[in-house]
CSV table of C-alpha atoms in Angstrom, one decimal:
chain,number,residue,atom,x,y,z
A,1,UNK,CA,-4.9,-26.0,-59.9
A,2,UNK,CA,-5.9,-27.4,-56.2
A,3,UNK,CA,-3.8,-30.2,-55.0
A,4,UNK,CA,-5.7,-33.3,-54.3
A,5,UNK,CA,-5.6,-36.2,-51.6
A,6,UNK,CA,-6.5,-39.5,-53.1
A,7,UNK,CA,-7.7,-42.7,-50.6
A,8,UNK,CA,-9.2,-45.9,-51.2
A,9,UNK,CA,-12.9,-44.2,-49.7
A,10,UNK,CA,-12.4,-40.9,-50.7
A,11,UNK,CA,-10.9,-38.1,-53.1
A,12,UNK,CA,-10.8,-35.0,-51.0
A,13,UNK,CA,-9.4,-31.4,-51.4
A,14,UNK,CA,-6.4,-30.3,-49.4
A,15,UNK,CA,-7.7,-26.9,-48.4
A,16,UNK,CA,-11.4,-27.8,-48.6
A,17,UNK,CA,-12.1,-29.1,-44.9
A,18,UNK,CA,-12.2,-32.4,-44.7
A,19,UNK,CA,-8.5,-32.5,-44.6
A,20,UNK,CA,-7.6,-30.0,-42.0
A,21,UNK,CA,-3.6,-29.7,-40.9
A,22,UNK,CA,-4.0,-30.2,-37.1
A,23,UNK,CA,-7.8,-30.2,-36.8
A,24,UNK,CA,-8.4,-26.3,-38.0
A,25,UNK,CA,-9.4,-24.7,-41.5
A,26,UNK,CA,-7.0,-23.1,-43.5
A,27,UNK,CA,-8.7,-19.8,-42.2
A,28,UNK,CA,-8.3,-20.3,-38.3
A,29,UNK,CA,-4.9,-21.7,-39.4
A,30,UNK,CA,-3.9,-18.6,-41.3
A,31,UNK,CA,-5.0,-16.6,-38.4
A,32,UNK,CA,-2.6,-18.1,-36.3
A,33,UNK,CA,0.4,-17.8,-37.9
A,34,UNK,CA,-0.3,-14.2,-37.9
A,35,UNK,CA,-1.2,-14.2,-34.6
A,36,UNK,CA,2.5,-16.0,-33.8
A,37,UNK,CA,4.4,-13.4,-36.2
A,38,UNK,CA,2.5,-10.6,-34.6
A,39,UNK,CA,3.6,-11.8,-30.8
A,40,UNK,CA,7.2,-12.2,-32.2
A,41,UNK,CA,6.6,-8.0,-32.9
A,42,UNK,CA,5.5,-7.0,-29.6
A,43,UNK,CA,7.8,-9.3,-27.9
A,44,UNK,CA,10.7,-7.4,-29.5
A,45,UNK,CA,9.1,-3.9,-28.5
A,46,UNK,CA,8.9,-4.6,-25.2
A,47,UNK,CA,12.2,-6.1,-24.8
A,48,UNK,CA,13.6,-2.8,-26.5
A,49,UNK,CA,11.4,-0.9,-23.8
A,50,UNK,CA,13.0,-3.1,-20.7
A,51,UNK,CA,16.3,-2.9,-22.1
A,52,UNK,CA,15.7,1.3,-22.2
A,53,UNK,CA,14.1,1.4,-19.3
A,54,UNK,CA,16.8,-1.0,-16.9
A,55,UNK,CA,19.9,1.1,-18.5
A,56,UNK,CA,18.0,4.6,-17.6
A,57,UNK,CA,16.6,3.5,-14.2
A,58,UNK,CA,17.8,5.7,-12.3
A,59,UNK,CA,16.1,8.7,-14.9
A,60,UNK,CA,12.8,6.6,-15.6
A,61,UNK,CA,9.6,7.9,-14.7
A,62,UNK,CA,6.9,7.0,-12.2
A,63,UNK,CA,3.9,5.6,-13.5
A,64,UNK,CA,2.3,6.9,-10.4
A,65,UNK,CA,2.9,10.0,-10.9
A,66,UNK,CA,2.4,10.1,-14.9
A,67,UNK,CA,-1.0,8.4,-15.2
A,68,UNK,CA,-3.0,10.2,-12.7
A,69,UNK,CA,-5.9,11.9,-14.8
A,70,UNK,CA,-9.4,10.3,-14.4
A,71,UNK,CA,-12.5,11.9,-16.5
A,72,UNK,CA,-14.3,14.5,-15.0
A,73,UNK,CA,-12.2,14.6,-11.9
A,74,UNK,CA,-10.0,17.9,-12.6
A,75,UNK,CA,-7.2,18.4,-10.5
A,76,UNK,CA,-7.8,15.1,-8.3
A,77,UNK,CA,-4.8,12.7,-8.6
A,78,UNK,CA,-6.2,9.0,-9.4
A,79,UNK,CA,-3.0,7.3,-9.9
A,80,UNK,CA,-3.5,4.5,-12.3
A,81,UNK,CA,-7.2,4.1,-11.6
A,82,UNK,CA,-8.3,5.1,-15.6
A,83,UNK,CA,-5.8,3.0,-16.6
A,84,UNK,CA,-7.2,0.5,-14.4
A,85,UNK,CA,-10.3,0.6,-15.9
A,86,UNK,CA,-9.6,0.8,-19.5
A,87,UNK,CA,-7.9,-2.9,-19.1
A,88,UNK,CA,-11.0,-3.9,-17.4
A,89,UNK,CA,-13.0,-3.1,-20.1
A,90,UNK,CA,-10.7,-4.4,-22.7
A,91,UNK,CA,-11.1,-8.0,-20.7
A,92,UNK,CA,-14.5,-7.7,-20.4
A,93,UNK,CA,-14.9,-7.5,-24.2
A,94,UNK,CA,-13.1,-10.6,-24.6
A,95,UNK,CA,-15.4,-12.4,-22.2
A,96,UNK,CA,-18.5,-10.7,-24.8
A,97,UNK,CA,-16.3,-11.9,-27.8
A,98,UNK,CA,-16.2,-15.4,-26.1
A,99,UNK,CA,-19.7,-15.5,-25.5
A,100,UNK,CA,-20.4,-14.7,-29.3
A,101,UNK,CA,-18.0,-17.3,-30.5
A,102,UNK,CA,-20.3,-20.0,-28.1
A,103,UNK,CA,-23.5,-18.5,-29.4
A,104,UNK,CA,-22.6,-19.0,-32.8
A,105,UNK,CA,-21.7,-22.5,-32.2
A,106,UNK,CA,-24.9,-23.1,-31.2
A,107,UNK,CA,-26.5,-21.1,-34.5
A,108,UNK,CA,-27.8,-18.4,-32.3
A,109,UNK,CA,-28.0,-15.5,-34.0
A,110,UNK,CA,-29.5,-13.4,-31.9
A,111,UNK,CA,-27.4,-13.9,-28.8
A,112,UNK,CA,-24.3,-13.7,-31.7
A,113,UNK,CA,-25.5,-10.4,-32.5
A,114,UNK,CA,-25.8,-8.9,-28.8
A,115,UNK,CA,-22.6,-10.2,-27.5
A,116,UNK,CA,-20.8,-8.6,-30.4
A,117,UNK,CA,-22.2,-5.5,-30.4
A,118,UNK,CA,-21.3,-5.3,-26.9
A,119,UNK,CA,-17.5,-6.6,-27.8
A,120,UNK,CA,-17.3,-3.5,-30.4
A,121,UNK,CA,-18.9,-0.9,-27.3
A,122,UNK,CA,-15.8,-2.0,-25.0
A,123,UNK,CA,-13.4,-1.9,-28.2
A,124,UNK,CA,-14.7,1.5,-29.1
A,125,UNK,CA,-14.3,3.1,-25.1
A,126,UNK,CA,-10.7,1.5,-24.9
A,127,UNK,CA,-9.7,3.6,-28.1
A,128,UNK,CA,-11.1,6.6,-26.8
A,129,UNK,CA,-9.8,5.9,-23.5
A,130,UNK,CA,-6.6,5.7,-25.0
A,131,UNK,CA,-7.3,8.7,-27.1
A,132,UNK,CA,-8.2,10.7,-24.0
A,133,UNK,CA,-4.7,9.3,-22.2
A,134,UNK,CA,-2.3,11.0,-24.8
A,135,UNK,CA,-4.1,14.1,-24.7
A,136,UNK,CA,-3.0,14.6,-21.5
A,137,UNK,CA,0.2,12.9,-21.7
A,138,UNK,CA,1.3,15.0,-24.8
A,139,UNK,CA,-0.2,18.2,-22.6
A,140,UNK,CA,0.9,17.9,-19.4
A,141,UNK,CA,0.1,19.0,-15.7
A,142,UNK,CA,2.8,20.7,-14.1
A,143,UNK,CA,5.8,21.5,-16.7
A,144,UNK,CA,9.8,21.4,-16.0
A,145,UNK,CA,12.7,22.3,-16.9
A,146,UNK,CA,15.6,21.1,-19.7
A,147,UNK,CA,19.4,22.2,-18.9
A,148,UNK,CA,21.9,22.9,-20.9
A,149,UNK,CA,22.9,19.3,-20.5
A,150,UNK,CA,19.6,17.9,-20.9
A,151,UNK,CA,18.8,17.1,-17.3
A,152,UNK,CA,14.9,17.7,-16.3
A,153,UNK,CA,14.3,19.9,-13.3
A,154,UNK,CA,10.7,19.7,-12.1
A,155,UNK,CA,9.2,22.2,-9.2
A,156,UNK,CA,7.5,20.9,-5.5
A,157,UNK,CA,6.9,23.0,-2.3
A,158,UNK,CA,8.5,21.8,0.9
A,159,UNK,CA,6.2,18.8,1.1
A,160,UNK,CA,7.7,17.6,-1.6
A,161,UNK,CA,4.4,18.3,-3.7
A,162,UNK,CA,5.0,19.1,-7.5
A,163,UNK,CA,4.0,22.7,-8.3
A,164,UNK,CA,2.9,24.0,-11.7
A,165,UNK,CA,4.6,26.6,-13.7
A,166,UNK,CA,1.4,28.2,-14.0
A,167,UNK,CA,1.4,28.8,-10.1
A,168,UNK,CA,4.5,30.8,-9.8
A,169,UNK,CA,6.2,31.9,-12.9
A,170,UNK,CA,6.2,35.8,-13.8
A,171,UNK,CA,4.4,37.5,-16.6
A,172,UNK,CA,6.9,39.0,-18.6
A,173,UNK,CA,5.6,42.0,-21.2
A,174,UNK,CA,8.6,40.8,-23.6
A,175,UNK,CA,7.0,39.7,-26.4
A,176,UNK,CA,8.3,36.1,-27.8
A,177,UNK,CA,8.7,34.9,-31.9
A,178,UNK,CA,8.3,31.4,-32.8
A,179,UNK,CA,10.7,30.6,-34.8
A,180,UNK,CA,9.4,29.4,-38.3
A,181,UNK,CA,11.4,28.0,-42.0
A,182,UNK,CA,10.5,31.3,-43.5
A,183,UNK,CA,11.4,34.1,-40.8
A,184,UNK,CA,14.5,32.0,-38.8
A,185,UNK,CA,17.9,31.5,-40.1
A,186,UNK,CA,19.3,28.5,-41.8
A,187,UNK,CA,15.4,27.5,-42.4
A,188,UNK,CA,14.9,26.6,-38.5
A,189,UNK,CA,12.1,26.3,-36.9
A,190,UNK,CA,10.5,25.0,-34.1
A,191,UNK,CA,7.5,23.7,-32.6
A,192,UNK,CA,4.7,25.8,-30.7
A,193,UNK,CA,6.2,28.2,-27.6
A,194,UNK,CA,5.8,27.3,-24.6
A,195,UNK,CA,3.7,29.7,-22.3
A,196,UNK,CA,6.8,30.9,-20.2
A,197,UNK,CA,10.0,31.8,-21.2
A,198,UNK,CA,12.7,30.0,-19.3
A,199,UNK,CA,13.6,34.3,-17.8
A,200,UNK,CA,9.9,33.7,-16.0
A,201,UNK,CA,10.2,31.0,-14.6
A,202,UNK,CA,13.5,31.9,-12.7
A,203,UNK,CA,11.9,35.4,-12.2
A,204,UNK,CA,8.9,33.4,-10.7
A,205,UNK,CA,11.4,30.8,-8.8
A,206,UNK,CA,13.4,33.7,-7.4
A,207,UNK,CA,10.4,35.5,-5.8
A,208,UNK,CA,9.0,32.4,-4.1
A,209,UNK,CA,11.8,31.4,-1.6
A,210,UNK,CA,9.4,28.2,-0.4
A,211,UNK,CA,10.1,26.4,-3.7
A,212,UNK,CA,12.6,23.9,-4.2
A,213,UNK,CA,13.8,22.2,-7.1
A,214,UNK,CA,13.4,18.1,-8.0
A,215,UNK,CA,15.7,16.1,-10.4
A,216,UNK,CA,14.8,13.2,-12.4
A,217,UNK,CA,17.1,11.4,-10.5
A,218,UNK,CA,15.1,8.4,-8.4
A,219,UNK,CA,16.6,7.4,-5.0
A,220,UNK,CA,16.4,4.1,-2.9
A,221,UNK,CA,12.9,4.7,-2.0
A,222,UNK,CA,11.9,5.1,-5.7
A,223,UNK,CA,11.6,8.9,-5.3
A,224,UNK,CA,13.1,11.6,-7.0
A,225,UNK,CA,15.6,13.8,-5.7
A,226,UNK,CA,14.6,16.9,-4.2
A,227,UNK,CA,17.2,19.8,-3.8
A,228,UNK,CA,17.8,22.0,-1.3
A,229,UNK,CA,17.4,26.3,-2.1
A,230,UNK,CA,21.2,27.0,-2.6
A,231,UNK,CA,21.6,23.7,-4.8
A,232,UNK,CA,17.9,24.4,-6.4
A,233,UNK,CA,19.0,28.0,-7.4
A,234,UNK,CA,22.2,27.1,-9.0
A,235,UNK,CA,20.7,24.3,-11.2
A,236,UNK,CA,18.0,27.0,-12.4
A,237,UNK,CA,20.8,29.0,-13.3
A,238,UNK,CA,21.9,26.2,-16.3
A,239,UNK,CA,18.2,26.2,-17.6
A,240,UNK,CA,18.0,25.8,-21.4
A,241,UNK,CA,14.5,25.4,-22.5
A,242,UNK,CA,10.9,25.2,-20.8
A,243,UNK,CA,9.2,21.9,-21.2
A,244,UNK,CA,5.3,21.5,-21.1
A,245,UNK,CA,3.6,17.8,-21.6
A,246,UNK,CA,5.7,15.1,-23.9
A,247,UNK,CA,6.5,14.3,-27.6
A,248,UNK,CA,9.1,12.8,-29.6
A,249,UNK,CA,11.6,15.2,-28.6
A,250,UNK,CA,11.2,16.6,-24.7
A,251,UNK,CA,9.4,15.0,-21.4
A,252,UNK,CA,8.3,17.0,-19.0
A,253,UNK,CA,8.0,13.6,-16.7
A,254,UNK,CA,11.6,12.4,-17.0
A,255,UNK,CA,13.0,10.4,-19.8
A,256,UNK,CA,12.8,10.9,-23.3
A,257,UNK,CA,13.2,7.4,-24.1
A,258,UNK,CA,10.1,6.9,-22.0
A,259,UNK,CA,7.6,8.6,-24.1
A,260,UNK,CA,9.3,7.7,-27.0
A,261,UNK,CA,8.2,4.1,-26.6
A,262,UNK,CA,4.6,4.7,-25.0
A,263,UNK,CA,3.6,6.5,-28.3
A,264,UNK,CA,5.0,3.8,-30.4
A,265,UNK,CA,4.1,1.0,-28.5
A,266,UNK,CA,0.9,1.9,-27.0
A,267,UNK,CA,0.1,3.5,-30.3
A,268,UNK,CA,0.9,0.4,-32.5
A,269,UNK,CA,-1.2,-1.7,-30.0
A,270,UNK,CA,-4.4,1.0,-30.4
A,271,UNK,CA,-3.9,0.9,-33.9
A,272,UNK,CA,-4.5,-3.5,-33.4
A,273,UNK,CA,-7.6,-2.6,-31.4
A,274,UNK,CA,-9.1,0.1,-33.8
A,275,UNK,CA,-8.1,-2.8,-36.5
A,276,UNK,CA,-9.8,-5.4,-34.7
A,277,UNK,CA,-12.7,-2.9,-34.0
A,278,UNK,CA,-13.3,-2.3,-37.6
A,279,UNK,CA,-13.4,-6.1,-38.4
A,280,UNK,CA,-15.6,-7.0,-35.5
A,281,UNK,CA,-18.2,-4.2,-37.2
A,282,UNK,CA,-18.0,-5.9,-40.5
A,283,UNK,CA,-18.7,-9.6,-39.5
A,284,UNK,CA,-21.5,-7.9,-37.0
A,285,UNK,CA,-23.3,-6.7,-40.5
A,286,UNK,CA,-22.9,-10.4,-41.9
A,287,UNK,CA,-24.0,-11.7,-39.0
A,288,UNK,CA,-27.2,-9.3,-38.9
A,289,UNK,CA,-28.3,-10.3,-42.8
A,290,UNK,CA,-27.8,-13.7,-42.2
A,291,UNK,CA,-24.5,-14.2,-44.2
A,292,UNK,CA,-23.3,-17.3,-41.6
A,293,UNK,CA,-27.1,-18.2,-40.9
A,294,UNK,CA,-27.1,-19.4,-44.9
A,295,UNK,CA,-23.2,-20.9,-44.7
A,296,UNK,CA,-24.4,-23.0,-41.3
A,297,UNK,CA,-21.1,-21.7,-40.0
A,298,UNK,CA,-20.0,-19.2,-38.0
A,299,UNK,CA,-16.3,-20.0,-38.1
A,300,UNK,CA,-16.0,-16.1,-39.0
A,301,UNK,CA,-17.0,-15.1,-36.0
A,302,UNK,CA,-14.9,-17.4,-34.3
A,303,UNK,CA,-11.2,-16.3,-36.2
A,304,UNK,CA,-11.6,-12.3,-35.6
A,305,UNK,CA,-12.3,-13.9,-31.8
A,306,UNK,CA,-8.9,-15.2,-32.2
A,307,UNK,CA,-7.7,-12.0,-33.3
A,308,UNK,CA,-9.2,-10.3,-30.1
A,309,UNK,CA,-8.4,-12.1,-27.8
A,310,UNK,CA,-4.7,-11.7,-29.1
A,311,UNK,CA,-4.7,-8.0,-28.7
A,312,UNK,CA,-6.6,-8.5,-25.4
A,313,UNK,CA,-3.5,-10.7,-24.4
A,314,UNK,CA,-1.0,-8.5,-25.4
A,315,UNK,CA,-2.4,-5.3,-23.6
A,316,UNK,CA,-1.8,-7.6,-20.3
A,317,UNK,CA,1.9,-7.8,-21.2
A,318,UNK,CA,1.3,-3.9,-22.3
A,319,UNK,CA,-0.2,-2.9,-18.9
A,320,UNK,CA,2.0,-4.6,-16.5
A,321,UNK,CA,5.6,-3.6,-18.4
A,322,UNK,CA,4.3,0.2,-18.6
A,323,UNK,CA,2.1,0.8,-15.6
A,324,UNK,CA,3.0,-1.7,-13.3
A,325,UNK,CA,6.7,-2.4,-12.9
């Protein structure tokens, strides 16, 4: 049974419109409370990710040297510059989603339909921009090595350039066994091999004398530590396990904690983009058979704009606490 507000002019519905708690529907109103509970979520990831992060500086990986893949550019290091253009998109598409939410206002269907389309177009390249990001965060470029005590050891010439494992390590004929619950002991297993054994890469390191070896350790000029040949050599020696690309367990680019939190927190903020992607398609369909032509209202259009322009806020906080400082 609806509640009802009774004056000496008028008998009105609480929720029906005419009695709107701070000037907005119970629909835009609803929206923003789950907008307010949503930032209270991302706020406590992030602060979880700058707590991490400030208590493992001296371990944390560069974003400069992380994030340097562009498409079709193999092999040429574009630090940041894909990631740059992914946010640009993902603001453009909230200047579209504006644009829709004033053509609607003004019962212009037309222009409604044009700027959302192009709103779901940059929604849909951010996803698969994102997409195209963890492939080659979870693959890797160069590979490293874990120690017995869990300490990375990557591989540069004397410039100080990083050097793949691919470029030096031996081909041993020993044939390796992944280690699976039915064949392994105690029902172990693990995940896929690596393509060299932790013997070829020393065998490789050993027969190029111009290598050197680089910790994760970052000095006073945010770089990381590079070893000299003695120091390099006896570090090998403690090697435990070959490490190619990231996951939930090893990373090849320095902390664990660090991919840990870019698949959760990236990945819970593509999941709000793919969300708001899928909701942006629906109300495009309404607004192509006339659904908020008939209601003379396009207040739909308007709340999933809300939404939107949410997610396009909290990739800015996203951006700047991942890539930027």
């Amino acid at each position: 049974m609806e509640a009802t507000v009774t004056t000496a002019n008028s008998e009105e519905k609480t929720w029906g419109g005419g009695n709107e708690p701070m000037g907005a529907s119970y629909g835009k109103l609803m929206m923003w409370f789950f907008i307010v509970s949503d930032a209270l979520t991302f706020s406590g990831f992030l602060a979880a990710y700058g707590f991490s992060r400030f208590k493992f500086i001296e371990t944390w990986p560069l974003a400069d040297e992380v994030f340097t893949h562009f498409p079709f550019l193999h092999g040429v290091s574009a630090p940041m510059y894909y990631v740059a253009l992914m946010t640009f998109i993902l603001i453009f598409s909230s200047v579209t989603m504006v644009l829709a939410v004033d053509a609607g206002h003004q019962m212009k269907k037309n222009k409604v339909v044009l700027y959302m389309f192009l709103t779901i177009i940059g929604g849909l390249i951010f996803v698969g921009s994102q997409a195209w990001e963890w492939k080659n965060f979870i693959k890797g470029e160069y590979g490293a090595i874990e120690t017995k005590g869990g300490s990375l050891l990557q591989f540069v010439d004397k410039d100080g350039h990083r050097v793949a494992l691919a470029d030096f390590a031996a081909i041993s004929p020993e044939e390796r066994e992944q280690l699976t619950r039915s064949s392994a002991k105690w029902f172990m297993d693990e995940p896929s091999l690596p393509s060299y054994s932790v013997a070829e890469v020393q065998a490789g390191f050993k027969a190029h004398p111009e290598l050197l070896i680089r910790t994760e350790v970052i000095t006073k000029e945010k770089k990381k530590t590079i070893l000299s040949r003695e120091e390099s050599e006896a570090r090998l020696s403690q090697a435990h396990y070959v490490v190619e690309g990231a996951n939930l367990k090893r990373n090849e680019y320095g902390s664990k904690l660090f991919a840990d939190f870019f698949f959760f927190i990236t990945g819970f903020h593509g999941f709000h983009v793919f969300s708001g992607v899928i909701i942006n398609i629906i109300i495009f369909f309404n607004v192509l058979i006339g659904t908020y032509e008939k209601r003379k209202s396009y207040e739909m259009v308007e709340k999933v704009g809300l939404y939107w322009h949410f997610v396009d806020l909290v990739w800015v906080f996203v951006f700047t606490v991942f890539y930027l400082v």
